[in-house]
């Protein structure tokens, strides 16, 4: 990973392509060959966003959804996920579906989740198993919510 980091750093110095920012952000996000550093990862994603990288937009949004040490701003998470999705990013599409499924930055809308899921499968944006996992998560959370409400009575 150290060599990969070196080459991605050289790549972004000499290229106008934004994908190198995403790769460097991921290296620091997961601590691959370097010490894990979310601030540096965030900065690389931010630079990629400025260059129009859809994957950076999705990752950038994730920091506003639930990353420790960063302000929780669900409306910004949704905004960046949506921008990523509009550029054709599968991660952005999945994230927007999750936002509608769980009410992250938008009003929960399970009808929209189903519609988006069916469309994603039909167009090959997401695999059927991924969409079905979202549906299962929704059902699990609904059951848990009912159980908690029942225990409070």
Rosetta silent file (secondary structure, phi, psi, omega in degrees, C-alpha in Angstrom):
SEQUENCE: XXXXXXXXXXXXXXXXXXXXXXXXXXXXXXXXXXXXXXXXXXXXXXXXXXXXXXXXXXXXXXXXXXXXXXXXXXXXXXXXXXXXXXXXXXXXXXXXXXXXXXXXXXXXXXXXXXXXXXXXXXXXXXXXXXXXXXXXXXXXXXXXXXXXXXXXX
SCORE:     score description
SCORE:     0.000 S_00000001
   1 L     0.000  -28.151  177.941    0.000    0.000    0.000 S_00000001
   2 H   -62.870  -40.942  178.336    2.920    2.360    0.537 S_00000001
   3 H   -65.993  -40.802  179.178    3.856    1.999   -3.118 S_00000001
   4 H   -60.920  -44.836  178.738    0.236    2.502   -4.118 S_00000001
   5 H   -58.629  -45.854  179.833    0.080    5.685   -2.036 S_00000001
   6 H   -57.084  -48.280 -177.675    3.268    6.933   -3.686 S_00000001
   7 H   -68.504  -37.256  176.968    1.903    6.307   -7.183 S_00000001
   8 H   -66.841  -37.905  176.806   -1.497    7.859   -6.424 S_00000001
   9 H   -61.958  -43.706  177.867    0.223   10.945   -5.024 S_00000001
  10 H   -65.834  -38.580 -178.883    2.270   11.259   -8.227 S_00000001
  11 H   -60.000  -46.826 -177.429   -0.854   10.559  -10.288 S_00000001
  12 H   -72.923  -23.263  176.316   -2.836   13.448   -8.770 S_00000001
  13 H   -69.807  -35.121 -172.071    0.139   15.797   -9.171 S_00000001
  14 H  -105.995   -5.823 -173.750    0.353   15.128  -12.909 S_00000001
  15 L  -121.631  155.282  175.265   -3.227   14.335  -13.857 S_00000001
  16 L   -94.968   -0.646  179.545   -6.501   16.206  -13.982 S_00000001
  17 L   -76.035  140.378 -174.449   -8.396   13.006  -13.122 S_00000001
  18 L   -90.538  -11.203 -174.814  -10.021   13.000   -9.694 S_00000001
  19 H   -61.033  -29.055  178.260  -10.020    9.252   -9.041 S_00000001
  20 H   -61.599  -33.765  177.317   -6.578    9.427   -7.442 S_00000001
  21 H   -64.722  -39.721  178.580   -8.050   11.551   -4.643 S_00000001
  22 H   -63.039  -47.105 -178.308  -10.599    8.826   -3.937 S_00000001
  23 H   -62.804  -42.998  177.994   -7.925    6.136   -3.790 S_00000001
  24 H   -65.266  -40.126  176.789   -5.710    8.210   -1.485 S_00000001
  25 H   -59.157  -41.821 -179.975   -8.708    9.004    0.708 S_00000001
  26 H   -67.312  -37.330  178.081   -9.458    5.300    1.026 S_00000001
  27 H   -59.023  -45.177  179.641   -5.837    4.518    1.901 S_00000001
  28 H   -77.267  -31.493  179.814   -6.005    6.949    4.836 S_00000001
  29 H   -62.714  -43.556 -178.283   -9.585    6.059    5.750 S_00000001
  30 H   -95.897   -7.974 -178.893   -8.691    2.400    6.276 S_00000001
  31 L    69.781   46.926 -178.106   -5.054    2.908    7.266 S_00000001
  32 L   -89.638   98.568 -179.155   -3.668    0.853    4.396 S_00000001
  33 L    79.349   -0.252  176.828    0.120    1.056    4.682 S_00000001
  34 L  -138.966  167.708  174.975   -0.227    4.303    6.644 S_00000001
  35 L   -71.143  133.327  178.632   -1.625    5.245   10.022 S_00000001
  36 L   -56.908  129.373 -178.158   -5.399    5.569    9.775 S_00000001
  37 L  -147.467  102.164 -176.769   -6.230    9.269    9.616 S_00000001
  38 H   -67.758  -31.603  179.006   -9.806   10.376    8.979 S_00000001
  39 H   -64.718  -43.014  178.727   -8.883   14.058    8.708 S_00000001
  40 H   -68.182  -41.353  177.548   -6.459   13.363    5.847 S_00000001
  41 H   -57.735  -47.443  179.816   -8.972   11.014    4.207 S_00000001
  42 H   -57.294  -43.654 -179.283  -11.634   13.728    4.458 S_00000001
  43 H   -63.194  -41.404  177.747   -9.286   16.278    2.849 S_00000001
  44 H   -64.859  -41.945  177.893   -8.542   13.951   -0.081 S_00000001
  45 H   -62.919  -40.360  179.522  -12.260   13.282   -0.597 S_00000001
  46 H   -61.989  -42.213  178.138  -12.903   17.025   -0.412 S_00000001
  47 H   -64.374  -40.036  177.951  -10.254   17.679   -3.088 S_00000001
  48 H   -65.011  -37.089  176.788  -11.829   14.975   -5.253 S_00000001
  49 H   -59.655  -43.903 -179.885  -15.264   16.560   -4.799 S_00000001
  50 H   -62.736  -26.398  178.509  -13.860   19.844   -6.130 S_00000001
  51 L   -92.004   -2.711  176.389  -12.648   17.946   -9.205 S_00000001
  52 L    90.784   18.062 -179.174  -16.064   16.291   -9.683 S_00000001
  53 L   -76.427  117.459 -177.742  -15.275   12.729   -8.538 S_00000001
  54 H   -63.392  -37.877  179.776  -18.578   10.911   -7.843 S_00000001
  55 H   -68.773  -34.973  175.027  -16.952    8.360   -5.519 S_00000001
  56 H   -65.334  -38.088  178.893  -15.385   11.180   -3.499 S_00000001
  57 H   -61.202  -43.862  179.520  -18.823   12.798   -3.230 S_00000001
  58 H   -64.828  -43.754  179.896  -20.309    9.603   -1.777 S_00000001
  59 H   -66.455  -40.436  178.027  -17.428    9.190    0.681 S_00000001
  60 H   -59.408  -44.996  177.392  -17.586   12.875    1.612 S_00000001
  61 H   -59.590  -36.922 -179.897  -21.296   12.486    2.377 S_00000001
  62 H   -60.592  -31.479  178.371  -20.520    9.549    4.636 S_00000001
  63 H   -65.666  -32.841 -179.916  -18.501   11.765    6.937 S_00000001
  64 H   -82.980  -14.168  179.407  -21.600   13.892    7.545 S_00000001
  65 H   -80.961  -52.133 -172.388  -23.778   10.864    8.179 S_00000001
  66 H  -160.100   26.216 -178.220  -22.016    9.113   11.011 S_00000001
  67 L   -85.638  129.697  178.980  -18.251    9.481   11.176 S_00000001
  68 L   -60.232  138.379  177.777  -16.797    9.964   14.656 S_00000001
  69 L    86.231    0.698  179.067  -15.135   13.329   15.156 S_00000001
  70 L  -123.837  148.299 -177.829  -17.131   15.009   12.387 S_00000001
  71 L   -64.167  135.612  179.111  -20.343   17.011   12.729 S_00000001
  72 L   -83.555  109.854 -179.573  -23.447   14.925   12.153 S_00000001
  73 L  -134.198   83.576 -175.687  -25.351   16.695    9.385 S_00000001
  74 H   -56.218  -34.534 -179.814  -27.713   14.213    7.713 S_00000001
  75 H   -64.970  -33.918  176.857  -29.004   16.773    5.189 S_00000001
  76 H   -73.562  -36.173  176.134  -25.412   17.256    3.911 S_00000001
  77 H   -58.453  -51.002 -179.826  -24.881   13.495    3.764 S_00000001
  78 H   -59.578  -44.318 -179.000  -27.990   13.160    1.597 S_00000001
  79 H   -55.412  -48.233 -177.068  -26.956   16.137   -0.572 S_00000001
  80 H   -74.390  -33.778  174.530  -23.561   14.609   -1.411 S_00000001
  81 H   -61.750  -43.853 -178.088  -24.952   11.104   -1.860 S_00000001
  82 H   -64.567  -43.395  177.952  -27.507   12.482   -4.306 S_00000001
  83 H   -60.031  -40.547  178.351  -24.875   14.421   -6.272 S_00000001
  84 H   -63.042  -45.314  179.329  -22.808   11.237   -6.448 S_00000001
  85 H   -60.942  -42.394 -178.748  -25.810    9.235   -7.636 S_00000001
  86 H   -63.856  -21.677  176.686  -26.608   11.833  -10.302 S_00000001
  87 L   -90.846    5.045  175.545  -23.097   11.331  -11.697 S_00000001
  88 L    92.026   15.322 -177.475  -23.801    7.600  -12.032 S_00000001
  89 L   -83.364  124.522  179.933  -22.036    6.316   -8.918 S_00000001
  90 H   -63.835  -35.796  178.406  -23.394    3.007   -7.608 S_00000001
  91 H   -65.017  -40.907  177.124  -22.255    3.827   -4.058 S_00000001
  92 H   -63.061  -40.924  179.269  -24.170    7.111   -4.242 S_00000001
  93 H   -62.021  -47.969  178.269  -27.269    5.286   -5.493 S_00000001
  94 H   -58.568  -44.271 -177.754  -27.075    2.789   -2.622 S_00000001
  95 H   -65.242  -40.220  178.149  -26.564    5.635   -0.113 S_00000001
  96 H   -64.978  -41.956  175.688  -29.568    7.604   -1.410 S_00000001
  97 H   -58.086  -43.901  179.463  -31.711    4.473   -1.127 S_00000001
  98 H   -63.129  -38.189  177.889  -30.492    4.054    2.450 S_00000001
  99 H   -60.465  -46.255  178.516  -31.349    7.694    3.200 S_00000001
 100 H   -68.729  -33.344 -179.520  -34.934    7.141    2.059 S_00000001
 101 H   -67.014  -38.038 -172.259  -35.076    3.802    3.852 S_00000001
 102 H  -117.915    7.233  177.178  -34.027    5.178    7.235 S_00000001
 103 L    68.293   44.254  179.857  -34.909    8.879    6.998 S_00000001
 104 L   -96.374  103.112  178.685  -31.346   10.213    6.817 S_00000001
 105 L    78.442   -7.792  177.042  -31.510   13.847    5.730 S_00000001
 106 L  -142.799  165.484  176.844  -34.888   13.249    4.041 S_00000001
 107 L   -70.563  136.014  178.584  -38.288   12.003    5.126 S_00000001
 108 L   -57.045  133.894 -178.029  -38.431    8.210    5.233 S_00000001
 109 L  -146.417   90.467 -175.676  -40.130    6.958    2.076 S_00000001
 110 H   -68.961  -28.264  176.273  -40.286    3.180    1.728 S_00000001
 111 H   -62.651  -42.932  179.459  -42.267    3.418   -1.523 S_00000001
 112 H   -65.805  -37.540  178.181  -39.390    5.365   -3.065 S_00000001
 113 H   -60.552  -47.291  179.075  -36.908    2.782   -1.758 S_00000001
 114 H   -60.951  -45.349 -179.715  -38.839   -0.019   -3.519 S_00000001
 115 H   -61.295  -47.071  179.800  -39.110    2.002   -6.717 S_00000001
 116 H   -64.622  -39.843  179.798  -35.399    2.851   -6.685 S_00000001
 117 H   -62.160  -47.016  178.882  -34.493   -0.736   -5.830 S_00000001
 118 H   -61.215  -42.730  179.326  -36.511   -2.188   -8.704 S_00000001
 119 H   -63.556  -43.797 -178.359  -35.011    0.370  -11.088 S_00000001
 120 H   -61.597  -40.966  179.078  -31.466   -0.331   -9.842 S_00000001
 121 H   -67.667  -47.323 -177.832  -31.871   -4.066  -10.405 S_00000001
 122 H   -59.463  -40.909 -176.648  -33.494   -3.600  -13.822 S_00000001
 123 H   -90.362   -3.390  179.095  -30.779   -1.221  -15.061 S_00000001
 124 L    76.594   19.923  179.407  -27.894   -3.148  -13.504 S_00000001
 125 L   -72.858  -43.004  178.060  -26.905   -0.278  -11.213 S_00000001
 126 L  -130.856  150.629  176.829  -26.949   -2.524   -8.147 S_00000001
 127 L   -73.655  150.491 -178.341  -27.018   -6.271   -7.748 S_00000001
 128 H   -56.347  -39.574 -178.010  -30.268   -7.827   -6.583 S_00000001
 129 H   -64.212  -34.430  179.022  -28.636   -9.153   -3.394 S_00000001
 130 H   -68.012  -45.207  179.049  -27.537   -5.639   -2.371 S_00000001
 131 H   -63.181  -42.388  179.389  -31.037   -4.232   -2.857 S_00000001
 132 H   -64.039  -32.489  176.056  -32.531   -7.161   -0.940 S_00000001
 133 H   -63.432  -38.458  176.943  -30.121   -6.439    1.941 S_00000001
 134 H   -62.706  -45.406  179.387  -31.551   -2.927    2.182 S_00000001
 135 H   -59.757  -42.143  179.089  -35.065   -4.387    2.296 S_00000001
 136 H   -64.635  -41.064  177.739  -33.994   -6.832    5.041 S_00000001
 137 H   -61.001  -40.351  179.296  -32.404   -4.018    7.078 S_00000001
 138 H   -62.289  -46.918 -179.658  -35.652   -2.042    6.867 S_00000001
 139 H   -62.985  -42.611  179.013  -37.656   -5.034    8.094 S_00000001
 140 H   -60.971  -45.405 -179.279  -35.178   -5.732   10.924 S_00000001
 141 H   -67.039  -36.072  178.471  -35.268   -2.148   12.144 S_00000001
 142 H   -65.250  -42.074  178.217  -39.083   -2.069   11.963 S_00000001
 143 H   -64.500  -41.652  179.157  -39.289   -5.253   14.074 S_00000001
 144 H   -63.706  -41.273  179.059  -36.801   -3.858   16.580 S_00000001
 145 H   -61.313  -43.649  178.579  -38.759   -0.620   16.801 S_00000001
 146 H   -63.900  -41.611 -179.149  -41.979   -2.588   17.516 S_00000001
 147 H   -63.358  -45.050  179.022  -40.224   -4.698   20.134 S_00000001
 148 H   -62.523  -42.546  179.168  -38.842   -1.617   21.928 S_00000001
 149 H   -64.240  -38.473  178.976  -42.275    0.033   21.844 S_00000001
 150 H   -65.904  -41.269 -179.331  -43.888   -3.134   23.247 S_00000001
 151 H   -68.055  -27.143  179.504  -41.318   -3.337   26.083 S_00000001
 152 H   -73.222  -22.557 -178.463  -42.019    0.282   27.070 S_00000001
 153 L   -72.955    0.000    0.000  -45.700   -0.519   27.714 S_00000001
